[in-house]
Amino acid sequence: MWSQKWVLGNWKMNGRTARNQDLLEGILPQAACGVQVGVAVPAVYLAAVAATAGQALWAGAQDVSRFEADGAFTGETSAAMLADAGARFVLVGHSERRQYFGEDNTVLAEKLHHSLAAGLVPVLCVGETLAERDVGEAEAVVARQLAVLKDWRAEGVAVAYEPVWAIGTGRVAEAAQIAAMHAFIYRQILSLCGEGAKIRVLYGGSVNAANAADILAIPQVDGALVGGASLQAEPFTAIIQAARTAAGALS
Ligand code: PEP
């Protein structure tokens, strides 16, 4: 458990130059003090977002190439390029990448390694589908996804638990389900990476202005990964405020 909470937005494939600027101007006054705020943006906007964000807010990417070195990999963006453009973190293995691009642990291990080597914080996204939860497989699925961290020191990596059935659906996991899965993830990380391992675990899945305070008050929740509600300044800043209050209550 960490005293500072993180609130990371995921813009997915949304944004335009002028709209991004307006959104950032709405967020930035809330971004300092006590909470680490970031936004994972489409790669094409990364440099502009990083320039506007300055030190107050982390610009991040939503994906990174599995290839490390420059070369003949048309359409790819390497970890070094993301860092060069101002990224501080990168989402790795978001469920939409697993679903639409077939990303598996072999590919994700490469992405994690290259991100760390480039000085980025990789945020490894894990989570089960509703069908998997319904047949009692949720922990087994998440354990298989976390196995990509096996034998790493794993410092500098964060994990986001995002039940697939809660992403973009308006359906949020119950507090007890979140607390239990986060506790399971901590135990898995200790057994995979060694007893000293210290990894931040965020929750994601329909976090919004109305439910953020309850979710962020769960002691096992070190922050939130926010999709839809990060696309407008008002709900996103309300979530940041909830994180600040929750962190204050813990310290
Ligand atoms: C996400 O895309 O990571 C996410 C959590 O989306 P939403 O908040 O819209 O469910």
Short mmCIF file of C-alpha atoms and ligand atoms in Angstrom, two decimals:
data_model
loop_
_atom_site.label_atom_id
_atom_site.label_comp_id
_atom_site.label_asym_id
_atom_site.label_seq_id
_atom_site.Cartn_x
_atom_site.Cartn_y
_atom_site.Cartn_z
CA MET A 1 0.00 0.00 0.00
CA TRP A 2 1.27 3.43 -0.94
CA SER A 3 0.52 6.79 0.60
CA GLN A 4 0.25 8.53 -2.78
CA LYS A 5 -2.52 7.44 -5.16
CA TRP A 6 -2.24 7.58 -8.93
CA VAL A 7 -5.02 8.64 -11.28
CA LEU A 8 -4.22 7.75 -14.88
CA GLY A 9 -6.55 8.54 -17.76
CA ASN A 10 -6.75 6.42 -20.91
CA TRP A 11 -7.98 8.45 -23.83
CA LYS A 12 -8.02 5.38 -26.11
CA MET A 13 -8.55 6.41 -29.76
CA ASN A 14 -10.03 9.80 -28.91
CA GLY A 15 -8.79 13.37 -29.20
CA ARG A 16 -7.98 16.20 -31.58
CA THR A 17 -5.33 18.87 -31.12
CA ALA A 18 -7.59 21.74 -29.99
CA ARG A 19 -9.83 19.55 -27.83
CA ASN A 20 -6.80 17.97 -26.12
CA GLN A 21 -5.49 21.39 -25.20
CA ASP A 22 -8.83 22.43 -23.67
CA LEU A 23 -9.03 19.19 -21.70
CA LEU A 24 -5.50 19.57 -20.35
CA GLU A 25 -6.16 23.16 -19.34
CA GLY A 26 -9.13 21.91 -17.34
CA ILE A 27 -7.12 19.16 -15.63
CA LEU A 28 -3.79 20.84 -14.96
CA PRO A 29 -4.90 23.10 -12.07
CA GLN A 30 -5.98 19.94 -10.19
CA ALA A 31 -2.96 17.86 -11.10
CA ALA A 32 -0.41 18.97 -8.53
CA CYS A 33 -0.22 18.02 -4.86
CA GLY A 34 -0.57 14.60 -3.36
CA VAL A 35 -1.80 12.63 -6.38
CA GLN A 36 0.18 11.49 -9.41
CA VAL A 37 -1.98 12.29 -12.40
CA GLY A 38 -1.30 11.09 -15.94
CA VAL A 39 -3.00 10.63 -19.29
CA ALA A 40 -2.27 7.87 -21.79
CA VAL A 41 -2.86 9.48 -25.16
CA PRO A 42 -2.72 8.43 -28.82
CA ALA A 43 0.96 8.38 -29.86
CA VAL A 44 0.42 11.09 -32.44
CA TYR A 45 -0.48 13.58 -29.67
CA LEU A 46 2.12 12.49 -27.14
CA ALA A 47 4.74 15.18 -27.71
CA ALA A 48 2.19 18.01 -27.67
CA VAL A 49 0.53 16.67 -24.51
CA ALA A 50 3.91 16.24 -22.81
CA ALA A 51 4.89 19.81 -23.68
CA THR A 52 1.66 21.20 -22.22
CA ALA A 53 1.70 18.90 -19.21
CA GLY A 54 5.20 19.86 -18.04
CA GLN A 55 6.10 18.35 -14.68
CA ALA A 56 2.62 18.50 -13.14
CA LEU A 57 1.08 15.68 -15.12
CA TRP A 58 2.54 12.55 -16.71
CA ALA A 59 2.02 12.13 -20.42
CA GLY A 60 1.78 8.46 -21.28
CA ALA A 61 1.32 6.08 -24.19
CA GLN A 62 -1.26 3.35 -24.70
CA ASP A 63 1.05 0.82 -26.31
CA VAL A 64 4.69 0.27 -27.24
CA SER A 65 6.45 -1.78 -29.86
CA ARG A 66 7.70 -5.27 -29.04
CA PHE A 67 10.83 -4.31 -31.01
CA GLU A 68 13.53 -2.41 -29.18
CA ALA A 69 15.99 -1.12 -31.76
CA ASP A 70 15.32 1.30 -34.60
CA GLY A 71 14.82 -0.46 -37.90
CA ALA A 72 12.45 -1.85 -40.50
CA PHE A 73 9.29 -2.16 -38.40
CA THR A 74 6.76 -0.12 -40.34
CA GLY A 75 4.10 1.51 -38.20
CA GLU A 76 5.79 0.74 -34.89
CA THR A 77 6.76 3.16 -32.10
CA SER A 78 9.58 2.04 -29.82
CA ALA A 79 9.87 2.63 -26.09
CA ALA A 80 12.86 4.88 -26.70
CA MET A 81 10.76 6.98 -29.09
CA LEU A 82 7.95 7.28 -26.54
CA ALA A 83 10.43 8.43 -23.90
CA ASP A 84 11.99 10.84 -26.39
CA ALA A 85 8.54 12.33 -27.06
CA GLY A 86 8.04 12.94 -23.33
CA ALA A 87 6.17 9.83 -22.13
CA ARG A 88 6.61 8.86 -18.48
CA PHE A 89 4.47 5.73 -18.51
CA VAL A 90 2.92 3.28 -20.96
CA LEU A 91 -0.04 0.92 -20.77
CA VAL A 92 0.99 -2.67 -21.57
CA GLY A 93 -1.49 -5.44 -22.32
CA HIS A 94 -4.70 -3.42 -22.07
CA SER A 95 -7.63 -5.80 -22.60
CA GLU A 96 -8.45 -4.10 -25.90
CA ARG A 97 -4.91 -4.87 -27.12
CA ARG A 98 -5.26 -8.46 -25.95
CA GLN A 99 -8.68 -8.75 -27.63
CA TYR A 100 -8.08 -6.98 -30.97
CA PHE A 101 -4.35 -7.57 -31.44
CA GLY A 102 -3.92 -10.97 -29.81
CA GLU A 103 -1.23 -9.80 -27.39
CA ASP A 104 0.05 -12.62 -25.19
CA ASN A 105 2.66 -12.96 -22.46
CA THR A 106 5.52 -13.51 -24.94
CA VAL A 107 4.87 -10.19 -26.65
CA LEU A 108 4.04 -8.43 -23.38
CA ALA A 109 7.30 -9.53 -21.75
CA GLU A 110 9.21 -7.83 -24.57
CA LYS A 111 7.12 -4.69 -24.23
CA LEU A 112 7.67 -4.59 -20.46
CA HIS A 113 11.43 -5.05 -20.80
CA HIS A 114 11.84 -2.37 -23.45
CA SER A 115 9.65 0.08 -21.53
CA LEU A 116 11.70 -0.33 -18.37
CA ALA A 117 14.95 -0.06 -20.32
CA ALA A 118 13.76 3.24 -21.80
CA GLY A 119 12.93 4.61 -18.34
CA LEU A 120 9.15 4.39 -18.71
CA VAL A 121 6.79 3.02 -16.06
CA PRO A 122 4.92 0.14 -17.70
CA VAL A 123 1.39 -0.31 -16.38
CA LEU A 124 0.56 -3.98 -16.94
CA CYS A 125 -3.21 -4.38 -17.37
CA VAL A 126 -4.81 -7.63 -16.23
CA GLY A 127 -8.38 -8.79 -15.76
CA GLU A 128 -10.87 -11.54 -16.45
CA THR A 129 -13.94 -11.63 -18.68
CA LEU A 130 -17.40 -12.11 -17.22
CA ALA A 131 -17.57 -15.67 -18.55
CA GLU A 132 -14.29 -16.45 -16.79
CA ARG A 133 -15.53 -14.94 -13.51
CA ASP A 134 -18.83 -16.79 -13.76
CA VAL A 135 -17.07 -20.15 -13.91
CA GLY A 136 -14.78 -19.28 -11.00
CA GLU A 137 -11.70 -18.71 -13.17
CA ALA A 138 -11.04 -15.04 -12.36
CA GLU A 139 -7.98 -15.62 -10.15
CA ALA A 140 -6.53 -18.27 -12.45
CA VAL A 141 -6.79 -15.94 -15.46
CA VAL A 142 -5.21 -13.03 -13.62
CA ALA A 143 -2.46 -15.32 -12.30
CA ARG A 144 -1.64 -16.42 -15.86
CA GLN A 145 -1.48 -12.79 -16.99
CA LEU A 146 0.75 -11.83 -14.04
CA ALA A 147 3.10 -14.73 -14.78
CA VAL A 148 4.79 -12.43 -17.30
CA LEU A 149 6.48 -10.82 -14.25
CA LYS A 150 8.05 -14.07 -13.06
CA ASP A 151 11.60 -13.76 -11.73
CA TRP A 152 11.78 -10.03 -12.34
CA ARG A 153 12.76 -7.57 -9.70
CA ALA A 154 9.66 -5.86 -11.08
CA GLU A 155 10.58 -2.53 -9.56
CA GLY A 156 9.18 0.30 -11.60
CA VAL A 157 6.27 -1.75 -12.94
CA ALA A 158 2.67 -0.97 -11.95
CA VAL A 159 -0.32 -3.27 -12.41
CA ALA A 160 -3.88 -2.24 -13.28
CA TYR A 161 -6.63 -4.71 -12.40
CA GLU A 162 -9.35 -4.11 -14.96
CA PRO A 163 -12.12 -6.70 -15.07
CA VAL A 164 -13.02 -6.79 -18.76
CA TRP A 165 -16.74 -6.83 -17.92
CA ALA A 166 -16.37 -3.48 -16.13
CA ILE A 167 -14.52 -1.63 -18.90
CA GLY A 168 -16.74 0.88 -20.66
CA THR A 169 -19.88 -0.87 -19.47
CA GLY A 170 -20.88 1.31 -16.52
CA ARG A 171 -20.75 -1.83 -14.42
CA VAL A 172 -18.28 -1.59 -11.53
CA ALA A 173 -16.88 -4.46 -9.53
CA GLU A 174 -18.10 -4.53 -5.93
CA ALA A 175 -15.73 -3.21 -3.29
CA ALA A 176 -15.28 -6.69 -1.83
CA GLN A 177 -14.44 -8.13 -5.27
CA ILE A 178 -11.88 -5.38 -5.88
CA ALA A 179 -10.28 -5.75 -2.44
CA ALA A 180 -10.07 -9.54 -2.80
CA MET A 181 -8.55 -9.44 -6.28
CA HIS A 182 -6.04 -6.74 -5.36
CA ALA A 183 -4.97 -8.77 -2.31
CA PHE A 184 -4.59 -11.81 -4.59
CA ILE A 185 -2.48 -9.76 -7.03
CA TYR A 186 -0.16 -8.58 -4.22
CA ARG A 187 0.31 -12.19 -3.07
CA GLN A 188 1.02 -13.35 -6.62
CA ILE A 189 3.57 -10.61 -7.15
CA LEU A 190 5.40 -11.54 -3.95
CA SER A 191 5.57 -15.17 -5.00
CA LEU A 192 6.62 -14.32 -8.58
CA CYS A 193 9.09 -11.53 -7.88
CA GLY A 194 10.29 -12.15 -4.32
CA GLU A 195 9.17 -11.03 -0.90
CA GLY A 196 10.69 -7.56 -1.28
CA ALA A 197 8.69 -6.74 -4.39
CA LYS A 198 6.65 -3.59 -4.14
CA ILE A 199 4.24 -2.95 -6.97
CA ARG A 200 1.43 -0.47 -7.19
CA VAL A 201 -1.97 -1.93 -8.13
CA LEU A 202 -4.54 0.37 -9.72
CA TYR A 203 -8.21 -0.43 -10.35
CA GLY A 204 -9.88 0.28 -13.69
CA GLY A 205 -13.36 -0.31 -15.05
CA SER A 206 -16.07 2.36 -15.22
CA VAL A 207 -14.52 4.54 -12.53
CA ASN A 208 -16.39 7.86 -12.54
CA ALA A 209 -17.00 10.95 -10.44
CA ALA A 210 -19.78 9.25 -8.48
CA ASN A 211 -18.00 6.01 -7.51
CA ALA A 212 -14.35 7.11 -7.31
CA ALA A 213 -14.38 7.98 -3.60
CA ASP A 214 -15.65 4.53 -2.62
CA ILE A 215 -13.21 2.71 -4.91
CA LEU A 216 -10.19 4.77 -3.93
CA ALA A 217 -11.00 4.36 -0.23
CA ILE A 218 -10.37 0.61 -0.55
CA PRO A 219 -6.96 0.27 1.14
CA GLN A 220 -5.66 -2.22 -1.46
CA VAL A 221 -6.38 0.21 -4.31
CA ASP A 222 -3.33 2.36 -5.08
CA GLY A 223 -5.04 4.42 -7.73
CA ALA A 224 -7.35 4.33 -10.73
CA LEU A 225 -7.06 3.81 -14.47
CA VAL A 226 -9.89 5.79 -16.01
CA GLY A 227 -11.19 5.50 -19.57
CA GLY A 228 -14.44 7.27 -20.48
CA ALA A 229 -14.44 9.64 -17.50
CA SER A 230 -10.97 10.93 -18.42
CA LEU A 231 -12.28 12.50 -21.62
CA GLN A 232 -13.86 15.45 -19.83
CA ALA A 233 -12.21 17.71 -17.29
CA GLU A 234 -15.06 17.77 -14.79
CA PRO A 235 -15.41 14.06 -13.99
CA PHE A 236 -11.66 13.49 -14.24
CA THR A 237 -10.82 16.27 -11.81
CA ALA A 238 -13.52 14.97 -9.44
CA ILE A 239 -11.75 11.59 -9.49
CA ILE A 240 -8.41 13.29 -8.80
CA GLN A 241 -10.01 15.08 -5.85
CA ALA A 242 -11.40 11.77 -4.55
CA ALA A 243 -7.90 10.27 -4.76
CA ARG A 244 -6.48 13.20 -2.82
CA THR A 245 -9.08 12.76 -0.09
CA ALA A 246 -8.50 9.00 0.05
CA ALA A 247 -4.72 9.43 0.28
CA GLY A 248 -5.17 12.02 3.03
CA ALA A 249 -7.37 9.63 5.00
CA LEU A 250 -4.70 6.91 4.76
CA SER A 251 -1.73 9.05 5.83
C1 PEP B 1 -9.90 1.53 -19.58
O1 PEP B 1 -10.01 1.65 -20.78
O2 PEP B 1 -8.82 1.20 -19.11
C2 PEP B 1 -11.07 1.78 -18.74
C3 PEP B 1 -10.98 1.50 -17.49
O3 PEP B 1 -12.19 2.30 -19.36
P1 PEP B 1 -13.55 2.82 -18.63
O4 PEP B 1 -13.13 3.67 -17.45
O5 PEP B 1 -14.25 3.59 -19.67
O6 PEP B 1 -14.28 1.61 -18.18
#
